[in-house]
GROMACS .gro file of C-alpha atoms in nm:
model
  400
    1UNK     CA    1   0.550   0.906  -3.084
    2UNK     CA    2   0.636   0.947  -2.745
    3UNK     CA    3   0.640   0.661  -2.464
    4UNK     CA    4   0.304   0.760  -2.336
    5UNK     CA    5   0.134   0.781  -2.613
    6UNK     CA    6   0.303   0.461  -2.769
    7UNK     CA    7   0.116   0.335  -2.414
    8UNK     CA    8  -0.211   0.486  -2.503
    9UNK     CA    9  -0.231   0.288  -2.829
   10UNK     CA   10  -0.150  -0.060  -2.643
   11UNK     CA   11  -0.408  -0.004  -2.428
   12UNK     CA   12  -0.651   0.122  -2.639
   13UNK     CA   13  -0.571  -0.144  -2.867
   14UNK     CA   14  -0.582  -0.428  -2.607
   15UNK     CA   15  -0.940  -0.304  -2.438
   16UNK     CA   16  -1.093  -0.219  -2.766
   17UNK     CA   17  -1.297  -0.474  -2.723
   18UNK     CA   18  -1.431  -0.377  -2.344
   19UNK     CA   19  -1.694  -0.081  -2.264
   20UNK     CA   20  -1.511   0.148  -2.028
   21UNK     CA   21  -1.505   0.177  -1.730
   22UNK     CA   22  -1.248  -0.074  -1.712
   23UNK     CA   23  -0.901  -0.116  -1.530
   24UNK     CA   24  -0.591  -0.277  -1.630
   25UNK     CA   25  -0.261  -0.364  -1.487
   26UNK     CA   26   0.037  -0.385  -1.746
   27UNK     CA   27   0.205  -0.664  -1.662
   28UNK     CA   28   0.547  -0.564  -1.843
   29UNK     CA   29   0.522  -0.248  -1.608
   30UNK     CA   30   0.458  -0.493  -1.300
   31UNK     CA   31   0.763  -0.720  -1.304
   32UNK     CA   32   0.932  -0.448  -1.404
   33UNK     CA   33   0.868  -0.259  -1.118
   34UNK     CA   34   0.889  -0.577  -0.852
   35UNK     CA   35   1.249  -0.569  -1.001
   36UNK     CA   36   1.288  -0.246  -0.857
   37UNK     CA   37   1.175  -0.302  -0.556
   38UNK     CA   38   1.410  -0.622  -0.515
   39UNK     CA   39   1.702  -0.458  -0.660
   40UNK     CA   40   1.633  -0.183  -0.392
   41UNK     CA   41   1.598  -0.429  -0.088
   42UNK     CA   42   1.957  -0.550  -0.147
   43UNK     CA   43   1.897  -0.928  -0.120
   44UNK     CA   44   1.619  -0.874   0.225
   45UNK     CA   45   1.308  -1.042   0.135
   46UNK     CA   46   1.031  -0.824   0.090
   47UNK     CA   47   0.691  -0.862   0.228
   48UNK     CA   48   0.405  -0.743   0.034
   49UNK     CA   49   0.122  -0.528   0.133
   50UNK     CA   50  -0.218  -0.621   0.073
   51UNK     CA   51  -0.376  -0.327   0.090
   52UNK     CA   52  -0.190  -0.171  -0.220
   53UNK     CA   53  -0.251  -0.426  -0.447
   54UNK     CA   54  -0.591  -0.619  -0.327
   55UNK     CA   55  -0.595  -0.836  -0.615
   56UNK     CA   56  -0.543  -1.250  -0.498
   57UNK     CA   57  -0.427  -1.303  -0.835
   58UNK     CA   58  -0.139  -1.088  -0.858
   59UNK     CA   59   0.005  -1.124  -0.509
   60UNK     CA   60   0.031  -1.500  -0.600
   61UNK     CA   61   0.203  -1.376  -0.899
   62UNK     CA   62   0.467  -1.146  -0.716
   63UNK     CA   63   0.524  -1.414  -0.427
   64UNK     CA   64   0.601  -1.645  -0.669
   65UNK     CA   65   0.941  -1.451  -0.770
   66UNK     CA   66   1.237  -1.489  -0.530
   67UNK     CA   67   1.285  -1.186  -0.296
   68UNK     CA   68   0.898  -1.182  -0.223
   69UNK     CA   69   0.816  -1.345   0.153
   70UNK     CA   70   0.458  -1.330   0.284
   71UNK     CA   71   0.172  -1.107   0.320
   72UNK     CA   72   0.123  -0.749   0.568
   73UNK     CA   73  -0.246  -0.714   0.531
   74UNK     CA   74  -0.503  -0.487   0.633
   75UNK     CA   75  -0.750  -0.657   0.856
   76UNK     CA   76  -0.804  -0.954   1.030
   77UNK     CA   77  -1.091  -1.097   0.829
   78UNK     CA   78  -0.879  -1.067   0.488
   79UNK     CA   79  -0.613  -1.162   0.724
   80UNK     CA   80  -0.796  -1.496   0.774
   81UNK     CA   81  -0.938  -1.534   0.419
   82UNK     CA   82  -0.568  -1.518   0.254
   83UNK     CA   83  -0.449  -1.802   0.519
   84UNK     CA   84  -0.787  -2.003   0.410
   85UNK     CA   85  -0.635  -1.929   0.027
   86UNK     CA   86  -0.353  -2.081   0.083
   87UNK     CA   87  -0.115  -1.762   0.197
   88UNK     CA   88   0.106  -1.957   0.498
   89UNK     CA   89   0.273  -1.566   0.643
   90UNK     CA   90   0.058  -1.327   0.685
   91UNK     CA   91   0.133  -1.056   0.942
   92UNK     CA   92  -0.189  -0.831   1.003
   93UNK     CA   93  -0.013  -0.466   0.973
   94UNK     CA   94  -0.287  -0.291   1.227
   95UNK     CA   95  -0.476  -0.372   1.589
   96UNK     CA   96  -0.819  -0.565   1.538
   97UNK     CA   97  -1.108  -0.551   1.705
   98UNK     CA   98  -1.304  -0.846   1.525
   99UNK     CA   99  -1.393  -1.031   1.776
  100UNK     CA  100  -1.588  -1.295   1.592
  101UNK     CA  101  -1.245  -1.322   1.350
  102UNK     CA  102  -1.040  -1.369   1.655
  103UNK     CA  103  -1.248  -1.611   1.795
  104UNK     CA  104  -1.215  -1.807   1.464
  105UNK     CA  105  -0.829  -1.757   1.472
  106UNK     CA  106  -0.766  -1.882   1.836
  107UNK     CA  107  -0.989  -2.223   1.763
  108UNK     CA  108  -0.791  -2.285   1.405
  109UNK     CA  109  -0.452  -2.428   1.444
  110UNK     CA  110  -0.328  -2.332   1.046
  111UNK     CA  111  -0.533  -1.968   1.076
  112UNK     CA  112  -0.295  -1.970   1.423
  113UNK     CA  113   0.041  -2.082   1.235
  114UNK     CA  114  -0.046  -1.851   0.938
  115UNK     CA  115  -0.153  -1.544   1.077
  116UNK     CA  116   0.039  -1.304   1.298
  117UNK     CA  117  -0.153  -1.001   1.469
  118UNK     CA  118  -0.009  -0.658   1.563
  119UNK     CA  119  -0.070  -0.471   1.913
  120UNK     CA  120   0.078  -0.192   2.124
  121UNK     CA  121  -0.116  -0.219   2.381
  122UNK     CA  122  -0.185  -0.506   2.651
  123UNK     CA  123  -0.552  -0.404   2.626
  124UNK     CA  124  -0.573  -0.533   2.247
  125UNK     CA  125  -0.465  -0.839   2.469
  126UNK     CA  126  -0.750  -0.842   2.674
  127UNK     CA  127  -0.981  -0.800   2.395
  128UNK     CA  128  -0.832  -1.117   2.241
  129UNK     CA  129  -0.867  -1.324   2.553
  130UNK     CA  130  -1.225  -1.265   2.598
  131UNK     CA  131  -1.296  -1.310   2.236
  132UNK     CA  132  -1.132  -1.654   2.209
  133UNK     CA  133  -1.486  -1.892   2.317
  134UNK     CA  134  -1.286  -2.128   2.438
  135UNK     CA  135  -1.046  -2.102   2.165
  136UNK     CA  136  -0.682  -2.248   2.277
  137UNK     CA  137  -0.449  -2.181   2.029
  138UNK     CA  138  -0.159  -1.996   2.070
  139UNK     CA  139  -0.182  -1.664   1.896
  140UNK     CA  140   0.160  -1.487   1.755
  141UNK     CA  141   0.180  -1.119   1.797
  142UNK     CA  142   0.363  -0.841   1.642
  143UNK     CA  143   0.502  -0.495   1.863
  144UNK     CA  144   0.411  -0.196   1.616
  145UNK     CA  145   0.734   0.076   1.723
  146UNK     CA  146   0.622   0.425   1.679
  147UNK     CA  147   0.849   0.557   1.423
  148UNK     CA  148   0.753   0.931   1.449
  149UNK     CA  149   1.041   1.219   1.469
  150UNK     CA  150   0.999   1.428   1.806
  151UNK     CA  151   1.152   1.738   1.781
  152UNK     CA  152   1.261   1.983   2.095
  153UNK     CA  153   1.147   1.772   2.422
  154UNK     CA  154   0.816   1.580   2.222
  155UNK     CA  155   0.658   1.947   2.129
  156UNK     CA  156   0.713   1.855   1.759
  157UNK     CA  157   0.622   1.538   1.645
  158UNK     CA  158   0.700   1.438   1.258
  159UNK     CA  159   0.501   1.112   1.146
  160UNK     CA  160   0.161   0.913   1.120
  161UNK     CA  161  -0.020   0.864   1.471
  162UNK     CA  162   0.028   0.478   1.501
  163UNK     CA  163   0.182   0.302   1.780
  164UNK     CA  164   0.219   0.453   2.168
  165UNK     CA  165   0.530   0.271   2.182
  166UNK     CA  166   0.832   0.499   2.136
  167UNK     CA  167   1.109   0.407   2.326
  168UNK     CA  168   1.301   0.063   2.361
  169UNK     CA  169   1.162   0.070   2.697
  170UNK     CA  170   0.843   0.051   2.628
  171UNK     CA  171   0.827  -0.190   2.404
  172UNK     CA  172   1.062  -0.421   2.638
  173UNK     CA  173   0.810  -0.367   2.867
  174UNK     CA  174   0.500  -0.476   2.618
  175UNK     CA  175   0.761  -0.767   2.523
  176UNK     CA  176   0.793  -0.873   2.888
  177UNK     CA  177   0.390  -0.828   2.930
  178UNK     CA  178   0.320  -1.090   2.616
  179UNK     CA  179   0.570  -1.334   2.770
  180UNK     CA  180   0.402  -1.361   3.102
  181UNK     CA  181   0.047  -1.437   2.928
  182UNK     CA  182  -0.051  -1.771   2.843
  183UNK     CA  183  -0.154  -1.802   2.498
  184UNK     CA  184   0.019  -1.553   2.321
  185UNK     CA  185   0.376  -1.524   2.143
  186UNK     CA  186   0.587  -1.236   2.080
  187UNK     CA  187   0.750  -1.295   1.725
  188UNK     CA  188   0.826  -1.015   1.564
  189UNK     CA  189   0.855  -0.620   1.531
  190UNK     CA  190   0.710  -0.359   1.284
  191UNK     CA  191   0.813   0.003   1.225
  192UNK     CA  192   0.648   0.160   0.913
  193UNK     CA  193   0.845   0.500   0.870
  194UNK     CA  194   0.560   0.653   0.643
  195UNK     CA  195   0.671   1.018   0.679
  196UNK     CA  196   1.030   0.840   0.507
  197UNK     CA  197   0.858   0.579   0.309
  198UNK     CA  198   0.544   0.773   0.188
  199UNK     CA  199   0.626   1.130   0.142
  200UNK     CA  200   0.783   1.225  -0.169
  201UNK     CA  201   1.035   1.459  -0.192
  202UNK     CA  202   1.085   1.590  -0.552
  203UNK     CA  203   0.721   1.799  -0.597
  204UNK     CA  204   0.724   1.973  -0.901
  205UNK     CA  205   0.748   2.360  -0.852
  206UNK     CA  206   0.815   2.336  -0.505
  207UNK     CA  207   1.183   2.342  -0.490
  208UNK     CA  208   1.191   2.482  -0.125
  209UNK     CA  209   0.934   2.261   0.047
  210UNK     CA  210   1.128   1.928  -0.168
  211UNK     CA  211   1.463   2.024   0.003
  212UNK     CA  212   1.255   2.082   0.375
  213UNK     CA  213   1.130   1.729   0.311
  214UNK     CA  214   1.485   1.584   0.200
  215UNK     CA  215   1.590   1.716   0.514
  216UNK     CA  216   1.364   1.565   0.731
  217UNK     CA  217   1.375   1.271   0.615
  218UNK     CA  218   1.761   1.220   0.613
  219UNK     CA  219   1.683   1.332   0.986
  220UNK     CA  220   1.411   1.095   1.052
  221UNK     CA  221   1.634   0.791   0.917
  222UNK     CA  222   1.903   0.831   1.119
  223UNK     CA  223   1.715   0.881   1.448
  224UNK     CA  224   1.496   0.563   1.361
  225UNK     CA  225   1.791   0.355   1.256
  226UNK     CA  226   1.976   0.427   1.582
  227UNK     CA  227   1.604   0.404   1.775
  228UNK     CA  228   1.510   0.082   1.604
  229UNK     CA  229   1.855  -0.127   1.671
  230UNK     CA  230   1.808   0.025   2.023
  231UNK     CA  231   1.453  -0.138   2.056
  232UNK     CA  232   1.552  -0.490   1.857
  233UNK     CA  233   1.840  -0.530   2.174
  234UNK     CA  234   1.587  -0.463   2.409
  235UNK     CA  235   1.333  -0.760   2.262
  236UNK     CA  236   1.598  -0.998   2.225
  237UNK     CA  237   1.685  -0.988   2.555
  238UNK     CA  238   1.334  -1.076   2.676
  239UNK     CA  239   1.240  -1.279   2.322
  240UNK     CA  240   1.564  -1.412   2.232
  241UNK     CA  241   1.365  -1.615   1.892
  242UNK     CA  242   1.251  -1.288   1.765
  243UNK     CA  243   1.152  -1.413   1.423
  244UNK     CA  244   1.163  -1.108   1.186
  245UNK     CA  245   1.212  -0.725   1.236
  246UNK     CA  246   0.998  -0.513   0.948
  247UNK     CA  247   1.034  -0.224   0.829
  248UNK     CA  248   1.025   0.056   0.539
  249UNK     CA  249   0.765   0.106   0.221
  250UNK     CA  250   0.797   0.192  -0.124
  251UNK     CA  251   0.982   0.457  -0.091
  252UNK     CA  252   1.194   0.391   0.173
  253UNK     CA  253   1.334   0.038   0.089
  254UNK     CA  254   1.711   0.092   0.028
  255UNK     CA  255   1.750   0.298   0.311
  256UNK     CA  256   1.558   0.074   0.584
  257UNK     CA  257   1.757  -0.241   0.405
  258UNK     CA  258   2.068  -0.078   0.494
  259UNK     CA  259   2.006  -0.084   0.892
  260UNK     CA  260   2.140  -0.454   1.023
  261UNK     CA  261   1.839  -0.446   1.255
  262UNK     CA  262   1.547  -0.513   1.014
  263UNK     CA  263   1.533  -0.863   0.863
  264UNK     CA  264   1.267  -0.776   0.607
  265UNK     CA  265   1.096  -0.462   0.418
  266UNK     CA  266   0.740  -0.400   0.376
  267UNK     CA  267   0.637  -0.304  -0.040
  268UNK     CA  268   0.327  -0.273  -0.228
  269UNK     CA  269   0.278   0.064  -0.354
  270UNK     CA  270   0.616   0.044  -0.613
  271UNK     CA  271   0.434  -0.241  -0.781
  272UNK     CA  272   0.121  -0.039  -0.928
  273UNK     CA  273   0.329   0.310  -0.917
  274UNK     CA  274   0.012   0.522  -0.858
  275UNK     CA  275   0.081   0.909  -0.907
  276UNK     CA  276   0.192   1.008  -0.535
  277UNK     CA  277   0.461   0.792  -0.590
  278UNK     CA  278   0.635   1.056  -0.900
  279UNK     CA  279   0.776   1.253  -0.633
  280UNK     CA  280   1.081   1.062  -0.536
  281UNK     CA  281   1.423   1.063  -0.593
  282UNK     CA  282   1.514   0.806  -0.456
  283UNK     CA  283   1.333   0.572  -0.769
  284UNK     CA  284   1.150   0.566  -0.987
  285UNK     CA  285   0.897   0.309  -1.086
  286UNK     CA  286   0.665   0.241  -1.405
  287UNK     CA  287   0.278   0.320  -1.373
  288UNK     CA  288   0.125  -0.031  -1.386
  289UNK     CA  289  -0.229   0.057  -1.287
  290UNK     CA  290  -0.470   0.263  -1.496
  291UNK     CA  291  -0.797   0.266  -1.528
  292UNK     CA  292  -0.997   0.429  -1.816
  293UNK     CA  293  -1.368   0.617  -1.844
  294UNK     CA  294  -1.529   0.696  -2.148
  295UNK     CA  295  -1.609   1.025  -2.337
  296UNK     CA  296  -1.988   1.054  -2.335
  297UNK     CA  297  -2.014   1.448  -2.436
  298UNK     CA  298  -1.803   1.746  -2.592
  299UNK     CA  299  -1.954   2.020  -2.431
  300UNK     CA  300  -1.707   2.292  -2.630
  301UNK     CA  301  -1.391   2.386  -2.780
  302UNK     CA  302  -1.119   2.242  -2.552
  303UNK     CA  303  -1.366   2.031  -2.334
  304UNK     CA  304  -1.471   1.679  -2.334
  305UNK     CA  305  -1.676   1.497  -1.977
  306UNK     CA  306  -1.644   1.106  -1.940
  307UNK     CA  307  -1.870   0.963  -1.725
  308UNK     CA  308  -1.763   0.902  -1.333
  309UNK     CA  309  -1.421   0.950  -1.219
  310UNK     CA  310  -1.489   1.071  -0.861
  311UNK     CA  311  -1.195   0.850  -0.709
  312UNK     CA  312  -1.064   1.036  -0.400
  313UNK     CA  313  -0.819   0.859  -0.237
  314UNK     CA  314  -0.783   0.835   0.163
  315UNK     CA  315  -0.572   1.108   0.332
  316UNK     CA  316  -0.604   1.475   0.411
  317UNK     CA  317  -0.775   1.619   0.110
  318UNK     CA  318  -0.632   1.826  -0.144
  319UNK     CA  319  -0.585   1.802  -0.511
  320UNK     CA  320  -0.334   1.554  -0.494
  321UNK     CA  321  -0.557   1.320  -0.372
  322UNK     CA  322  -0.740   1.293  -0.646
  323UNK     CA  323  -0.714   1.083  -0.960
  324UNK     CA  324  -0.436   1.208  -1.262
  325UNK     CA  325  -0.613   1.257  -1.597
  326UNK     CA  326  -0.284   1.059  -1.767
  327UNK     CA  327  -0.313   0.935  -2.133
  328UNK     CA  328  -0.353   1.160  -2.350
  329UNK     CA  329  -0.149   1.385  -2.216
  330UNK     CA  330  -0.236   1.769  -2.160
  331UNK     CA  331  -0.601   1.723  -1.987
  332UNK     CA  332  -0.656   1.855  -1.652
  333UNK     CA  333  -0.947   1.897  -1.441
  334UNK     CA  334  -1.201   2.232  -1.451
  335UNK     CA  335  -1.108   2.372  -1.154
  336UNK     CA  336  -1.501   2.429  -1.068
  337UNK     CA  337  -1.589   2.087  -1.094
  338UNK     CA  338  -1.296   1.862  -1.049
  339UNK     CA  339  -1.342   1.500  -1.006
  340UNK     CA  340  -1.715   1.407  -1.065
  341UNK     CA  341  -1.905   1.122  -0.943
  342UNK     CA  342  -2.096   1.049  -1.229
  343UNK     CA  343  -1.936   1.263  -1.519
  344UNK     CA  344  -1.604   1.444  -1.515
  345UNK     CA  345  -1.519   1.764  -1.740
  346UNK     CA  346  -1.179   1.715  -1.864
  347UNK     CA  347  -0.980   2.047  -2.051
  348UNK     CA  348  -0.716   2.107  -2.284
  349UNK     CA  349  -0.592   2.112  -2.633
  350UNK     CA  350  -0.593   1.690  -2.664
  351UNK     CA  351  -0.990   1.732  -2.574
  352UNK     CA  352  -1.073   1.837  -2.934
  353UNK     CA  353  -0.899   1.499  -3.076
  354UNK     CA  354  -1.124   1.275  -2.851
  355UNK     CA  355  -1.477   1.170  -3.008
  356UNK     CA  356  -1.750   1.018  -2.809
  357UNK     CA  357  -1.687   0.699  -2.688
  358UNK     CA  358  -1.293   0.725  -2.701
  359UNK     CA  359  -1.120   0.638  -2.301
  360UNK     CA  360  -0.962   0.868  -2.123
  361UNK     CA  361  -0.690   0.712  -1.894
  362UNK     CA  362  -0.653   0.835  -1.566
  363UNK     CA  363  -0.423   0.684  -1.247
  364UNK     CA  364  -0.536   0.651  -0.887
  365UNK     CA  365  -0.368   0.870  -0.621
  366UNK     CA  366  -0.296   0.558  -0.434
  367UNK     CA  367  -0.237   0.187  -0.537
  368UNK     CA  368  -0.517  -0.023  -0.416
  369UNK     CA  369  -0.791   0.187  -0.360
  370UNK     CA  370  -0.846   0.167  -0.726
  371UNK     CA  371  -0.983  -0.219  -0.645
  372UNK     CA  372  -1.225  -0.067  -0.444
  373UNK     CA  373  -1.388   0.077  -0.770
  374UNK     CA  374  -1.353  -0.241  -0.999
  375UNK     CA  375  -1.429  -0.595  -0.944
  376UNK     CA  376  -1.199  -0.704  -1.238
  377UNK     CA  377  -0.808  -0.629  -1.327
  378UNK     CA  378  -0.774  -0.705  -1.733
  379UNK     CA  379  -0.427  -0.771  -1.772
  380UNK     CA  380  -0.187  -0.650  -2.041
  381UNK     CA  381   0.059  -0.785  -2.208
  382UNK     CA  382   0.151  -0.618  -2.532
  383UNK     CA  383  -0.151  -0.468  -2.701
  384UNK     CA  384  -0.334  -0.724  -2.603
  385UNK     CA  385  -0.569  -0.871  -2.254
  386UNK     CA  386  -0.395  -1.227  -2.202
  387UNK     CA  387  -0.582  -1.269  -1.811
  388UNK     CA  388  -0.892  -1.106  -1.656
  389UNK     CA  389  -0.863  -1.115  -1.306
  390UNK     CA  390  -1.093  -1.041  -0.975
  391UNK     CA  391  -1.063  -0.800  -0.728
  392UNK     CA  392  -1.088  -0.853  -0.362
  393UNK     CA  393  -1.405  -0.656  -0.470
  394UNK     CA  394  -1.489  -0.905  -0.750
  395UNK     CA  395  -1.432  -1.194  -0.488
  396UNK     CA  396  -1.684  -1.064  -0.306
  397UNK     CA  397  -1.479  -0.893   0.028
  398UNK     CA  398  -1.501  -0.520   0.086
  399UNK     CA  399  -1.294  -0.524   0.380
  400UNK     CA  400  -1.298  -0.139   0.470
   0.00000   0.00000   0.00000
């Protein structure tokens, strides 16, 4: 028996008892994989983010372990939420424009102390200020560093469309900006290199376009790590108690732990492992998150449909945005019908071994959009459930 179907069995085994559709999180798979990430960090604490795991439960559970340091989250009302929970560090990873959130965080001195926000702009500033209604508190702010790779003069630009701030200049200049304003404090600086961190660069069968991307990336790295230290000199010298730099992602967190500039490294993907993360050579990880839908008809030889499965993830579309029919192996999608929303033809040889009512497991493109689907994790230990857990969806908070 191989490893993945060994894996099959525990889970079949340990959800016999549930009607699919259900999701589960192996647990052995989870620490497993937070070892990864830790051994990869090289003794910098690592900062989890929210948004790929958006489950309370289990981001108590990896923040318990040494090596794991607060929250990055996603917006500024989970942002507040987690600090009401209990979370004392969270650093909001993207601008807001909640204005009745930041009116709630600028009246609140331990939604203040817990919660830093991110700008790149001294507008977001403004916005802030005339949200607070009469709110005093001083509120601690982020710089976000565009990490992008420009290419001959700017014409060329390699990277996500974040932050305006590219140069140290600029974001001395923001820096200096913050420090003049009553109310606010400069304490730290993020650079998420997602073109490094989030691109894999092993795809299967593309041998050419693996090595452009391997390129690139060594590239991008050592322009950001010269770019970055560059920028950190320029803060100090206007914010001198610069509390943390951040930087990296999954799949970037030896090689942004290496630079002496960043003090800690954003990770949340490499704990789930969903599928866009099997493209990296850098690690590799253990899938952790699954979810499973039933077989509700054999329509043929070589053909079984479960019912739903239309879980796109966020991105540019394409097939590999789309969930991985995993356990048992050898299914793939009809290429006429793909991913349904409320049944999902599935092909291959392993199709004539499943009988109605049998799960098909499947893993999400990326890590916490699953939660958006589910309002429960079941938790697996073994062959057996040992925890069910909630969601943020099951808690009630659909935050985007």
């Amino acid at each position: 028996m191989t490893a993945r179907a060994a894996d099959r069995a525990r889970y079949d085994r340990a959800t016999a008892h549930l009607d699919a559709p259900v999701a589960i999180v192996d647990l052995e798979a989870f620490d497993a994989n937070a070892d990864d990430l830790l051994r990869r960090a090289g003794g910098k604490p690592i900062r989890v983010a929210s948004k790929s795991v958006r489950c309370r439960a289990l981001l108590e559970r990896v923040l318990e372990r040494d090596g794991f340091a607060g929250v990055m989250s996603f917006t500024l009302a989970e942002s507040l939420w987690l600090a009401r929970s209990g979370f004392e560090d969270v650093l909001l990873a993207y601008p807001s424009a909640d204005r009745a959130r930041y009116a709630e965080l600028t009246a609140d001195p331990k939604l203040a102390a817990a919660v830093t926000v991110m700008i790149d702009d001294p507008a977001q500033l403004d916005l802030i200020d005339a949200a607070r209604d009469g709110g005093r508190e001083v509120v601690r702010v982020c710089l976000e560093l565009d990490t992008s790779l420009r290419l001959l003069g700017g014409r060329v630009r390699v990277g996500a469309r974040r932050s305006p701030l590219h140069s140290p200049a600029q974001v001395a200049d923001l820096a200096r900006a913050v420090v003049r304003r009553p109310g606010f404090e400069v304490v730290g600086i993020m650079a998420y290199e997602g073109h490094v961190a989030g691109v894999g660069d092993a795809v299967a069968g593309r041998p050419l376009r693996s090595r452009a991307v391997r390129l690139m990336q060594g590239a991008a790295r050592r322009e950001l790590a010269e770019r970055r230290a560059a920028v950190v000199r320029a803060v100090r010298a206007v914010v001198p108690g610069l509390e943390f730099v951040n930087g990296g992602g999954t799949g970037s967190v030896q090689h942004t732990a290496a630079e002496d500039a960043v003090t800690e490294i954003a990770a949340g993907s490499g704990l789930y492992v969903p599928r866009l993360f099997d493209n990296y050579t850098s690690f590799r990880g253990r899938p952790a998150a699954l979810f499973a839908q039933p077989v509700v008809r054999r329509p043929g030889v070589g053909v079984v449909a479960v019912l739903g499965g239309g879980y796109p993830a966020s991105g540019a579309p394409g097939a590999d945005r789309l969930p991985e029919p995993y356990l048992p192996e050898g299914l793939r999608y009809d290429s006429q019908e793909g991913a349904g929303e409320v049944q999902t033809p599935l092909l291959g040889t392993p199709a004539d071994d499943l009988l109605i009512g049998d799960n098909v497991w499947f893993r999400h493109a990326k890590a916490g959009e699953l939660c958006e689907r589910f309002d429960a994790l079941h938790l697996v230990e073994g062959d057996a459930v040992t925890a069910t857990v909630p969601t943020y969806r099951g808690e009630g908070h659909t935050y985007l």
